[in-house]
Amino acid sequence: EADIYQTPRYLVIGTGKKITLECSQTMGHDKMYWYQQDPGMELHLIHYSYGVNSTEKGDLSSESTVSRIRTEHFPLTLESARPSHTSQYLCASSEIDEQFFGPGTRLTVL
Amino acid sequence: QKEVEQNSGPLSVPEGAIASLNCTYSDRGSQSFFWYRQYSGKSPELIMFIYSNGDKEDGRFTAQLNKASQYVSLLIRDSQPSDSATYLCAVPTYSSASKIIFGSGTRLSIRP
């Protein structure tokens, strides 16, 4: 079944740790996105990719980095987590404009 | 002016009534328009899309598009408590960035 997956679903981690949030999709979509969303607030695009070896920063300044070595995989890395990084991180993919979202990773940095 | 604007609500509608959600956009070149529903603590899910001026119906949902006035709306007929959620309008832009812009969402509450 074609789908989009994110792991972990929940992560509680201490300040200064390096973390990688995983996102994979089995739909063969070229376009993938990372959004950050605080509870009750709007979506903020932090990174996007239109294909392998293509990544761009979004509208919201973020200290995270991404890579796109394989079509199906779009991981997001924080080199040194801080409490200000506490948020919900949503991954999405699309063939054209219609985006499909993963279940999200809720990150808490203590 | 934001590229995609929505009234944040909350919009409170009695059960069984019609809920009307509105969205305006600034890019006259936009050709497609999407409505997502997001339950509290969950991810957005696509519920409707529309490309042409006029109405598009899918079950209890109707999307309406007016490109001349640059607005798109979503009507929910026979509102149910399960319709209580935040509804996000999304519009692809065709500027150099070529990406989708999400509105800030309208929170809808259906009261029994």
JSON list of C-alpha atoms in Angstrom, two decimals:
[
{"chain": "A", "resi": 1, "resn": "GLU", "atom": "CA", "xyz": [0.00, 0.00, 0.00]},
{"chain": "A", "resi": 2, "resn": "ALA", "atom": "CA", "xyz": [1.41, 3.40, -1.02]},
{"chain": "A", "resi": 3, "resn": "ASP", "atom": "CA", "xyz": [2.00, 5.55, 2.02]},
{"chain": "A", "resi": 4, "resn": "ILE", "atom": "CA", "xyz": [4.23, 8.04, 3.79]},
{"chain": "A", "resi": 5, "resn": "TYR", "atom": "CA", "xyz": [5.95, 7.14, 7.04]},
{"chain": "A", "resi": 6, "resn": "GLN", "atom": "CA", "xyz": [7.66, 9.11, 9.77]},
{"chain": "A", "resi": 7, "resn": "THR", "atom": "CA", "xyz": [9.77, 7.84, 12.63]},
{"chain": "A", "resi": 8, "resn": "PRO", "atom": "CA", "xyz": [9.94, 8.28, 15.51]},
{"chain": "A", "resi": 9, "resn": "ARG", "atom": "CA", "xyz": [6.38, 9.40, 16.24]},
{"chain": "A", "resi": 10, "resn": "TYR", "atom": "CA", "xyz": [7.44, 10.89, 19.57]},
{"chain": "A", "resi": 11, "resn": "LEU", "atom": "CA", "xyz": [10.89, 11.92, 20.75]},
{"chain": "A", "resi": 12, "resn": "VAL", "atom": "CA", "xyz": [11.99, 13.46, 24.03]},
{"chain": "A", "resi": 13, "resn": "ILE", "atom": "CA", "xyz": [15.64, 14.41, 24.07]},
{"chain": "A", "resi": 14, "resn": "GLY", "atom": "CA", "xyz": [18.10, 16.55, 25.98]},
{"chain": "A", "resi": 15, "resn": "THR", "atom": "CA", "xyz": [19.63, 19.82, 24.84]},
{"chain": "A", "resi": 16, "resn": "GLY", "atom": "CA", "xyz": [22.69, 19.49, 22.62]},
{"chain": "A", "resi": 17, "resn": "LYS", "atom": "CA", "xyz": [21.88, 16.08, 21.19]},
{"chain": "A", "resi": 18, "resn": "LYS", "atom": "CA", "xyz": [22.00, 15.37, 17.47]},
{"chain": "A", "resi": 19, "resn": "ILE", "atom": "CA", "xyz": [18.76, 13.97, 16.09]},
{"chain": "A", "resi": 20, "resn": "THR", "atom": "CA", "xyz": [17.50, 12.74, 12.75]},
{"chain": "A", "resi": 21, "resn": "LEU", "atom": "CA", "xyz": [13.81, 12.58, 11.92]},
{"chain": "A", "resi": 22, "resn": "GLU", "atom": "CA", "xyz": [13.05, 10.01, 9.27]},
{"chain": "A", "resi": 23, "resn": "CYS", "atom": "CA", "xyz": [10.54, 10.33, 6.43]},
{"chain": "A", "resi": 24, "resn": "SER", "atom": "CA", "xyz": [9.90, 7.75, 3.73]},
{"chain": "A", "resi": 25, "resn": "GLN", "atom": "CA", "xyz": [7.26, 7.43, 1.04]},
{"chain": "A", "resi": 26, "resn": "THR", "atom": "CA", "xyz": [6.37, 4.55, -1.22]},
{"chain": "A", "resi": 27, "resn": "MET", "atom": "CA", "xyz": [4.38, 6.55, -3.78]},
{"chain": "A", "resi": 28, "resn": "GLY", "atom": "CA", "xyz": [7.33, 7.38, -6.02]},
{"chain": "A", "resi": 29, "resn": "HIS", "atom": "CA", "xyz": [6.75, 11.11, -5.59]},
{"chain": "A", "resi": 30, "resn": "ASP", "atom": "CA", "xyz": [9.56, 13.45, -6.65]},
{"chain": "A", "resi": 31, "resn": "LYS", "atom": "CA", "xyz": [8.48, 16.31, -4.38]},
{"chain": "A", "resi": 32, "resn": "MET", "atom": "CA", "xyz": [8.91, 16.11, -0.61]},
{"chain": "A", "resi": 33, "resn": "TYR", "atom": "CA", "xyz": [8.46, 18.68, 2.14]},
{"chain": "A", "resi": 34, "resn": "TRP", "atom": "CA", "xyz": [9.13, 19.28, 5.83]},
{"chain": "A", "resi": 35, "resn": "TYR", "atom": "CA", "xyz": [6.80, 21.48, 7.86]},
{"chain": "A", "resi": 36, "resn": "GLN", "atom": "CA", "xyz": [6.97, 22.66, 11.45]},
{"chain": "A", "resi": 37, "resn": "GLN", "atom": "CA", "xyz": [3.74, 23.24, 13.34]},
{"chain": "A", "resi": 38, "resn": "ASP", "atom": "CA", "xyz": [3.15, 24.26, 16.94]},
{"chain": "A", "resi": 39, "resn": "PRO", "atom": "CA", "xyz": [-0.18, 23.25, 18.56]},
{"chain": "A", "resi": 40, "resn": "GLY", "atom": "CA", "xyz": [-3.06, 25.33, 17.21]},
{"chain": "A", "resi": 41, "resn": "MET", "atom": "CA", "xyz": [-0.74, 27.29, 14.95]},
{"chain": "A", "resi": 42, "resn": "GLU", "atom": "CA", "xyz": [-0.19, 27.40, 11.20]},
{"chain": "A", "resi": 43, "resn": "LEU", "atom": "CA", "xyz": [2.08, 25.20, 9.11]},
{"chain": "A", "resi": 44, "resn": "HIS", "atom": "CA", "xyz": [5.53, 26.56, 8.35]},
{"chain": "A", "resi": 45, "resn": "LEU", "atom": "CA", "xyz": [7.54, 25.15, 5.44]},
{"chain": "A", "resi": 46, "resn": "ILE", "atom": "CA", "xyz": [11.13, 24.58, 6.54]},
{"chain": "A", "resi": 47, "resn": "HIS", "atom": "CA", "xyz": [12.59, 22.48, 3.71]},
{"chain": "A", "resi": 48, "resn": "TYR", "atom": "CA", "xyz": [11.54, 21.05, 0.38]},
{"chain": "A", "resi": 49, "resn": "SER", "atom": "CA", "xyz": [12.96, 18.92, -2.38]},
{"chain": "A", "resi": 50, "resn": "TYR", "atom": "CA", "xyz": [11.88, 18.45, -5.97]},
{"chain": "A", "resi": 51, "resn": "GLY", "atom": "CA", "xyz": [14.04, 15.40, -6.58]},
{"chain": "A", "resi": 52, "resn": "VAL", "atom": "CA", "xyz": [17.20, 13.51, -5.74]},
{"chain": "A", "resi": 53, "resn": "ASN", "atom": "CA", "xyz": [20.11, 15.80, -4.80]},
{"chain": "A", "resi": 54, "resn": "SER", "atom": "CA", "xyz": [17.78, 18.82, -4.80]},
{"chain": "A", "resi": 55, "resn": "THR", "atom": "CA", "xyz": [16.95, 20.59, -1.52]},
{"chain": "A", "resi": 56, "resn": "GLU", "atom": "CA", "xyz": [15.80, 24.10, -0.72]},
{"chain": "A", "resi": 57, "resn": "LYS", "atom": "CA", "xyz": [15.10, 26.05, 2.46]},
{"chain": "A", "resi": 58, "resn": "GLY", "atom": "CA", "xyz": [11.52, 27.06, 3.08]},
{"chain": "A", "resi": 59, "resn": "ASP", "atom": "CA", "xyz": [9.96, 30.20, 4.44]},
{"chain": "A", "resi": 60, "resn": "LEU", "atom": "CA", "xyz": [10.73, 29.61, 8.10]},
{"chain": "A", "resi": 61, "resn": "SER", "atom": "CA", "xyz": [14.35, 29.90, 9.12]},
{"chain": "A", "resi": 62, "resn": "SER", "atom": "CA", "xyz": [15.45, 26.61, 10.58]},
{"chain": "A", "resi": 63, "resn": "GLU", "atom": "CA", "xyz": [18.67, 25.29, 12.05]},
{"chain": "A", "resi": 64, "resn": "SER", "atom": "CA", "xyz": [17.90, 21.86, 10.61]},
{"chain": "A", "resi": 65, "resn": "THR", "atom": "CA", "xyz": [19.36, 20.34, 7.47]},
{"chain": "A", "resi": 66, "resn": "VAL", "atom": "CA", "xyz": [17.96, 17.80, 5.02]},
{"chain": "A", "resi": 67, "resn": "SER", "atom": "CA", "xyz": [19.28, 15.42, 2.39]},
{"chain": "A", "resi": 68, "resn": "ARG", "atom": "CA", "xyz": [17.70, 13.66, -0.59]},
{"chain": "A", "resi": 69, "resn": "ILE", "atom": "CA", "xyz": [19.92, 10.83, -1.74]},
{"chain": "A", "resi": 70, "resn": "ARG", "atom": "CA", "xyz": [17.05, 8.51, -2.65]},
{"chain": "A", "resi": 71, "resn": "THR", "atom": "CA", "xyz": [13.64, 9.43, -4.07]},
{"chain": "A", "resi": 72, "resn": "GLU", "atom": "CA", "xyz": [11.75, 7.74, -1.25]},
{"chain": "A", "resi": 73, "resn": "HIS", "atom": "CA", "xyz": [13.77, 9.09, 1.67]},
{"chain": "A", "resi": 74, "resn": "PHE", "atom": "CA", "xyz": [13.97, 12.67, 3.03]},
{"chain": "A", "resi": 75, "resn": "PRO", "atom": "CA", "xyz": [15.53, 12.80, 6.51]},
{"chain": "A", "resi": 76, "resn": "LEU", "atom": "CA", "xyz": [15.77, 15.95, 8.61]},
{"chain": "A", "resi": 77, "resn": "THR", "atom": "CA", "xyz": [18.71, 16.46, 10.99]},
{"chain": "A", "resi": 78, "resn": "LEU", "atom": "CA", "xyz": [19.25, 18.77, 13.93]},
{"chain": "A", "resi": 79, "resn": "GLU", "atom": "CA", "xyz": [22.93, 18.89, 14.86]},
{"chain": "A", "resi": 80, "resn": "SER", "atom": "CA", "xyz": [22.35, 20.29, 18.34]},
{"chain": "A", "resi": 81, "resn": "ALA", "atom": "CA", "xyz": [18.81, 20.24, 19.67]},
{"chain": "A", "resi": 82, "resn": "ARG", "atom": "CA", "xyz": [17.53, 23.14, 21.78]},
{"chain": "A", "resi": 83, "resn": "PRO", "atom": "CA", "xyz": [14.27, 23.69, 23.68]},
{"chain": "A", "resi": 84, "resn": "SER", "atom": "CA", "xyz": [13.21, 26.16, 20.94]},
{"chain": "A", "resi": 85, "resn": "HIS", "atom": "CA", "xyz": [13.11, 23.17, 18.54]},
{"chain": "A", "resi": 86, "resn": "THR", "atom": "CA", "xyz": [10.23, 21.64, 20.50]},
{"chain": "A", "resi": 87, "resn": "SER", "atom": "CA", "xyz": [7.42, 21.29, 17.97]},
{"chain": "A", "resi": 88, "resn": "GLN", "atom": "CA", "xyz": [5.53, 18.94, 15.64]},
{"chain": "A", "resi": 89, "resn": "TYR", "atom": "CA", "xyz": [7.40, 18.09, 12.44]},
{"chain": "A", "resi": 90, "resn": "LEU", "atom": "CA", "xyz": [5.31, 17.00, 9.45]},
{"chain": "A", "resi": 91, "resn": "CYS", "atom": "CA", "xyz": [6.66, 15.42, 6.29]},
{"chain": "A", "resi": 92, "resn": "ALA", "atom": "CA", "xyz": [4.67, 15.48, 3.04]},
{"chain": "A", "resi": 93, "resn": "SER", "atom": "CA", "xyz": [5.11, 14.34, -0.54]},
{"chain": "A", "resi": 94, "resn": "SER", "atom": "CA", "xyz": [3.43, 15.13, -3.83]},
{"chain": "A", "resi": 95, "resn": "GLU", "atom": "CA", "xyz": [3.52, 14.19, -7.49]},
{"chain": "A", "resi": 96, "resn": "ILE", "atom": "CA", "xyz": [2.28, 17.58, -8.66]},
{"chain": "A", "resi": 97, "resn": "ASP", "atom": "CA", "xyz": [0.51, 19.85, -6.15]},
{"chain": "A", "resi": 98, "resn": "GLU", "atom": "CA", "xyz": [-1.67, 17.51, -4.09]},
{"chain": "A", "resi": 99, "resn": "GLN", "atom": "CA", "xyz": [0.29, 16.85, -0.89]},
{"chain": "A", "resi": 100, "resn": "PHE", "atom": "CA", "xyz": [0.04, 13.75, 1.28]},
{"chain": "A", "resi": 101, "resn": "PHE", "atom": "CA", "xyz": [1.17, 14.09, 4.87]},
{"chain": "A", "resi": 102, "resn": "GLY", "atom": "CA", "xyz": [2.85, 11.62, 7.17]},
{"chain": "A", "resi": 103, "resn": "PRO", "atom": "CA", "xyz": [1.65, 11.15, 10.76]},
{"chain": "A", "resi": 104, "resn": "GLY", "atom": "CA", "xyz": [4.23, 13.58, 12.14]},
{"chain": "A", "resi": 105, "resn": "THR", "atom": "CA", "xyz": [6.97, 13.50, 14.78]},
{"chain": "A", "resi": 106, "resn": "ARG", "atom": "CA", "xyz": [6.33, 15.30, 18.04]},
{"chain": "A", "resi": 107, "resn": "LEU", "atom": "CA", "xyz": [9.72, 16.50, 19.32]},
{"chain": "A", "resi": 108, "resn": "THR", "atom": "CA", "xyz": [10.33, 17.71, 22.85]},
{"chain": "A", "resi": 109, "resn": "VAL", "atom": "CA", "xyz": [13.75, 19.06, 23.77]},
{"chain": "A", "resi": 110, "resn": "LEU", "atom": "CA", "xyz": [14.39, 19.39, 27.48]},
{"chain": "B", "resi": 1, "resn": "GLN", "atom": "CA", "xyz": [-0.99, 41.07, 2.41]},
{"chain": "B", "resi": 2, "resn": "LYS", "atom": "CA", "xyz": [-0.61, 37.34, 3.01]},
{"chain": "B", "resi": 3, "resn": "GLU", "atom": "CA", "xyz": [-0.56, 35.17, -0.10]},
{"chain": "B", "resi": 4, "resn": "VAL", "atom": "CA", "xyz": [-3.38, 32.99, 1.24]},
{"chain": "B", "resi": 5, "resn": "GLU", "atom": "CA", "xyz": [-5.77, 34.38, 3.84]},
{"chain": "B", "resi": 6, "resn": "GLN", "atom": "CA", "xyz": [-8.37, 32.65, 5.97]},
{"chain": "B", "resi": 7, "resn": "ASN", "atom": "CA", "xyz": [-10.45, 33.78, 8.92]},
{"chain": "B", "resi": 8, "resn": "SER", "atom": "CA", "xyz": [-8.96, 31.95, 11.90]},
{"chain": "B", "resi": 9, "resn": "GLY", "atom": "CA", "xyz": [-12.34, 31.52, 13.62]},
{"chain": "B", "resi": 10, "resn": "PRO", "atom": "CA", "xyz": [-13.48, 29.75, 15.62]},
{"chain": "B", "resi": 11, "resn": "LEU", "atom": "CA", "xyz": [-16.56, 29.33, 13.46]},
{"chain": "B", "resi": 12, "resn": "SER", "atom": "CA", "xyz": [-19.39, 27.76, 15.43]},
{"chain": "B", "resi": 13, "resn": "VAL", "atom": "CA", "xyz": [-22.19, 26.09, 13.47]},
{"chain": "B", "resi": 14, "resn": "PRO", "atom": "CA", "xyz": [-25.16, 24.08, 14.80]},
{"chain": "B", "resi": 15, "resn": "GLU", "atom": "CA", "xyz": [-25.34, 20.42, 13.86]},
{"chain": "B", "resi": 16, "resn": "GLY", "atom": "CA", "xyz": [-27.21, 19.89, 10.60]},
{"chain": "B", "resi": 17, "resn": "ALA", "atom": "CA", "xyz": [-26.56, 23.41, 9.31]},
{"chain": "B", "resi": 18, "resn": "ILE", "atom": "CA", "xyz": [-24.28, 24.51, 6.45]},
{"chain": "B", "resi": 19, "resn": "ALA", "atom": "CA", "xyz": [-20.76, 25.56, 7.37]},
{"chain": "B", "resi": 20, "resn": "SER", "atom": "CA", "xyz": [-19.13, 28.06, 5.00]},
{"chain": "B", "resi": 21, "resn": "LEU", "atom": "CA", "xyz": [-15.37, 28.51, 4.99]},
{"chain": "B", "resi": 22, "resn": "ASN", "atom": "CA", "xyz": [-13.64, 31.15, 2.89]},
{"chain": "B", "resi": 23, "resn": "CYS", "atom": "CA", "xyz": [-10.16, 31.70, 1.53]},
{"chain": "B", "resi": 24, "resn": "THR", "atom": "CA", "xyz": [-8.65, 34.49, -0.56]},
{"chain": "B", "resi": 25, "resn": "TYR", "atom": "CA", "xyz": [-5.39, 34.34, -2.49]},
{"chain": "B", "resi": 26, "resn": "SER", "atom": "CA", "xyz": [-3.12, 36.90, -4.09]},
{"chain": "B", "resi": 27, "resn": "ASP", "atom": "CA", "xyz": [-1.42, 35.08, -7.01]},
{"chain": "B", "resi": 28, "resn": "ARG", "atom": "CA", "xyz": [-3.65, 35.61, -10.06]},
{"chain": "B", "resi": 29, "resn": "GLY", "atom": "CA", "xyz": [-1.69, 32.89, -11.86]},
{"chain": "B", "resi": 30, "resn": "SER", "atom": "CA", "xyz": [-2.81, 30.16, -9.46]},
{"chain": "B", "resi": 31, "resn": "GLN", "atom": "CA", "xyz": [-4.68, 27.40, -11.24]},
{"chain": "B", "resi": 32, "resn": "SER", "atom": "CA", "xyz": [-5.47, 24.82, -8.57]},
{"chain": "B", "resi": 33, "resn": "PHE", "atom": "CA", "xyz": [-6.84, 25.06, -5.06]},
{"chain": "B", "resi": 34, "resn": "PHE", "atom": "CA", "xyz": [-6.94, 22.57, -2.23]},
{"chain": "B", "resi": 35, "resn": "TRP", "atom": "CA", "xyz": [-8.82, 22.15, 1.03]},
{"chain": "B", "resi": 36, "resn": "TYR", "atom": "CA", "xyz": [-7.30, 20.11, 3.85]},
{"chain": "B", "resi": 37, "resn": "ARG", "atom": "CA", "xyz": [-8.90, 19.08, 7.12]},
{"chain": "B", "resi": 38, "resn": "GLN", "atom": "CA", "xyz": [-6.75, 18.78, 10.24]},
{"chain": "B", "resi": 39, "resn": "TYR", "atom": "CA", "xyz": [-8.04, 17.29, 13.45]},
{"chain": "B", "resi": 40, "resn": "SER", "atom": "CA", "xyz": [-6.35, 18.40, 16.66]},
{"chain": "B", "resi": 41, "resn": "GLY", "atom": "CA", "xyz": [-3.02, 16.59, 17.07]},
{"chain": "B", "resi": 42, "resn": "LYS", "atom": "CA", "xyz": [-3.25, 14.96, 13.62]},
{"chain": "B", "resi": 43, "resn": "SER", "atom": "CA", "xyz": [-1.82, 15.62, 10.18]},
{"chain": "B", "resi": 44, "resn": "PRO", "atom": "CA", "xyz": [-3.68, 17.50, 7.45]},
{"chain": "B", "resi": 45, "resn": "GLU", "atom": "CA", "xyz": [-5.65, 15.34, 5.04]},
{"chain": "B", "resi": 46, "resn": "LEU", "atom": "CA", "xyz": [-6.84, 16.41, 1.60]},
{"chain": "B", "resi": 47, "resn": "ILE", "atom": "CA", "xyz": [-10.62, 16.58, 1.28]},
{"chain": "B", "resi": 48, "resn": "MET", "atom": "CA", "xyz": [-11.27, 18.64, -1.87]},
{"chain": "B", "resi": 49, "resn": "PHE", "atom": "CA", "xyz": [-9.52, 20.23, -4.80]},
{"chain": "B", "resi": 50, "resn": "ILE", "atom": "CA", "xyz": [-10.83, 22.47, -7.56]},
{"chain": "B", "resi": 51, "resn": "TYR", "atom": "CA", "xyz": [-9.34, 23.78, -10.79]},
{"chain": "B", "resi": 52, "resn": "SER", "atom": "CA", "xyz": [-12.21, 25.44, -12.65]},
{"chain": "B", "resi": 53, "resn": "ASN", "atom": "CA", "xyz": [-14.43, 28.36, -11.85]},
{"chain": "B", "resi": 54, "resn": "GLY", "atom": "CA", "xyz": [-17.74, 27.35, -10.34]},
{"chain": "B", "resi": 55, "resn": "ASP", "atom": "CA", "xyz": [-18.73, 24.58, -7.97]},
{"chain": "B", "resi": 56, "resn": "LYS", "atom": "CA", "xyz": [-17.43, 21.10, -7.37]},
{"chain": "B", "resi": 57, "resn": "GLU", "atom": "CA", "xyz": [-19.42, 18.73, -5.19]},
{"chain": "B", "resi": 58, "resn": "ASP", "atom": "CA", "xyz": [-18.23, 15.63, -3.35]},
{"chain": "B", "resi": 59, "resn": "GLY", "atom": "CA", "xyz": [-20.73, 14.17, -0.90]},
{"chain": "B", "resi": 60, "resn": "ARG", "atom": "CA", "xyz": [-21.51, 16.77, 1.76]},
{"chain": "B", "resi": 61, "resn": "PHE", "atom": "CA", "xyz": [-18.64, 19.00, 0.60]},
{"chain": "B", "resi": 62, "resn": "THR", "atom": "CA", "xyz": [-18.80, 21.67, -2.11]},
{"chain": "B", "resi": 63, "resn": "ALA", "atom": "CA", "xyz": [-15.83, 23.73, -3.21]},
{"chain": "B", "resi": 64, "resn": "GLN", "atom": "CA", "xyz": [-16.53, 27.03, -4.96]},
{"chain": "B", "resi": 65, "resn": "LEU", "atom": "CA", "xyz": [-13.98, 28.94, -6.99]},
{"chain": "B", "resi": 66, "resn": "ASN", "atom": "CA", "xyz": [-14.13, 32.50, -8.31]},
{"chain": "B", "resi": 67, "resn": "LYS", "atom": "CA", "xyz": [-10.85, 33.36, -10.02]},
{"chain": "B", "resi": 68, "resn": "ALA", "atom": "CA", "xyz": [-11.92, 36.90, -10.93]},
{"chain": "B", "resi": 69, "resn": "SER", "atom": "CA", "xyz": [-12.44, 37.71, -7.25]},
{"chain": "B", "resi": 70, "resn": "GLN", "atom": "CA", "xyz": [-9.59, 35.46, -6.14]},
{"chain": "B", "resi": 71, "resn": "TYR", "atom": "CA", "xyz": [-11.48, 33.49, -3.58]},
{"chain": "B", "resi": 72, "resn": "VAL", "atom": "CA", "xyz": [-12.25, 29.87, -2.96]},
{"chain": "B", "resi": 73, "resn": "SER", "atom": "CA", "xyz": [-14.74, 28.57, -0.45]},
{"chain": "B", "resi": 74, "resn": "LEU", "atom": "CA", "xyz": [-15.73, 25.27, 1.10]},
{"chain": "B", "resi": 75, "resn": "LEU", "atom": "CA", "xyz": [-19.32, 24.47, 2.06]},
{"chain": "B", "resi": 76, "resn": "ILE", "atom": "CA", "xyz": [-20.12, 21.58, 4.37]},
{"chain": "B", "resi": 77, "resn": "ARG", "atom": "CA", "xyz": [-23.78, 20.56, 4.28]},
{"chain": "B", "resi": 78, "resn": "ASP", "atom": "CA", "xyz": [-25.55, 18.74, 7.12]},
{"chain": "B", "resi": 79, "resn": "SER", "atom": "CA", "xyz": [-22.66, 19.53, 9.48]},
{"chain": "B", "resi": 80, "resn": "GLN", "atom": "CA", "xyz": [-21.76, 16.78, 11.92]},
{"chain": "B", "resi": 81, "resn": "PRO", "atom": "CA", "xyz": [-19.77, 16.96, 15.18]},
{"chain": "B", "resi": 82, "resn": "SER", "atom": "CA", "xyz": [-17.10, 14.92, 13.39]},
{"chain": "B", "resi": 83, "resn": "ASP", "atom": "CA", "xyz": [-16.58, 17.89, 11.05]},
{"chain": "B", "resi": 84, "resn": "SER", "atom": "CA", "xyz": [-15.15, 19.88, 13.96]},
{"chain": "B", "resi": 85, "resn": "ALA", "atom": "CA", "xyz": [-11.54, 20.50, 12.88]},
{"chain": "B", "resi": 86, "resn": "THR", "atom": "CA", "xyz": [-9.28, 23.13, 11.37]},
{"chain": "B", "resi": 87, "resn": "TYR", "atom": "CA", "xyz": [-9.67, 23.58, 7.62]},
{"chain": "B", "resi": 88, "resn": "LEU", "atom": "CA", "xyz": [-6.65, 24.68, 5.63]},
{"chain": "B", "resi": 89, "resn": "CYS", "atom": "CA", "xyz": [-6.78, 26.32, 2.22]},
{"chain": "B", "resi": 90, "resn": "ALA", "atom": "CA", "xyz": [-3.72, 25.62, 0.03]},
{"chain": "B", "resi": 91, "resn": "VAL", "atom": "CA", "xyz": [-2.77, 27.36, -3.19]},
{"chain": "B", "resi": 92, "resn": "PRO", "atom": "CA", "xyz": [0.23, 26.52, -5.40]},
{"chain": "B", "resi": 93, "resn": "THR", "atom": "CA", "xyz": [2.17, 29.56, -6.48]},
{"chain": "B", "resi": 94, "resn": "TYR", "atom": "CA", "xyz": [3.96, 29.89, -9.78]},
{"chain": "B", "resi": 95, "resn": "SER", "atom": "CA", "xyz": [6.54, 32.41, -8.75]},
{"chain": "B", "resi": 96, "resn": "SER", "atom": "CA", "xyz": [10.20, 31.44, -8.84]},
{"chain": "B", "resi": 97, "resn": "ALA", "atom": "CA", "xyz": [9.77, 29.34, -5.71]},
{"chain": "B", "resi": 98, "resn": "SER", "atom": "CA", "xyz": [6.90, 27.35, -7.19]},
{"chain": "B", "resi": 99, "resn": "LYS", "atom": "CA", "xyz": [5.54, 25.83, -4.02]},
{"chain": "B", "resi": 100, "resn": "ILE", "atom": "CA", "xyz": [2.27, 25.46, -2.18]},
{"chain": "B", "resi": 101, "resn": "ILE", "atom": "CA", "xyz": [1.16, 28.15, 0.24]},
{"chain": "B", "resi": 102, "resn": "PHE", "atom": "CA", "xyz": [-1.08, 27.10, 3.11]},
{"chain": "B", "resi": 103, "resn": "GLY", "atom": "CA", "xyz": [-3.45, 29.48, 4.81]},
{"chain": "B", "resi": 104, "resn": "SER", "atom": "CA", "xyz": [-3.37, 29.69, 8.59]},
{"chain": "B", "resi": 105, "resn": "GLY", "atom": "CA", "xyz": [-6.61, 27.68, 8.78]},
{"chain": "B", "resi": 106, "resn": "THR", "atom": "CA", "xyz": [-10.15, 28.21, 10.06]},
{"chain": "B", "resi": 107, "resn": "ARG", "atom": "CA", "xyz": [-11.16, 26.38, 13.21]},
{"chain": "B", "resi": 108, "resn": "LEU", "atom": "CA", "xyz": [-14.69, 24.95, 12.81]},
{"chain": "B", "resi": 109, "resn": "SER", "atom": "CA", "xyz": [-16.77, 23.79, 15.75]},
{"chain": "B", "resi": 110, "resn": "ILE", "atom": "CA", "xyz": [-20.07, 21.97, 15.21]},
{"chain": "B", "resi": 111, "resn": "ARG", "atom": "CA", "xyz": [-22.29, 22.28, 18.26]},
{"chain": "B", "resi": 112, "resn": "PRO", "atom": "CA", "xyz": [-24.85, 19.49, 18.90]}
]
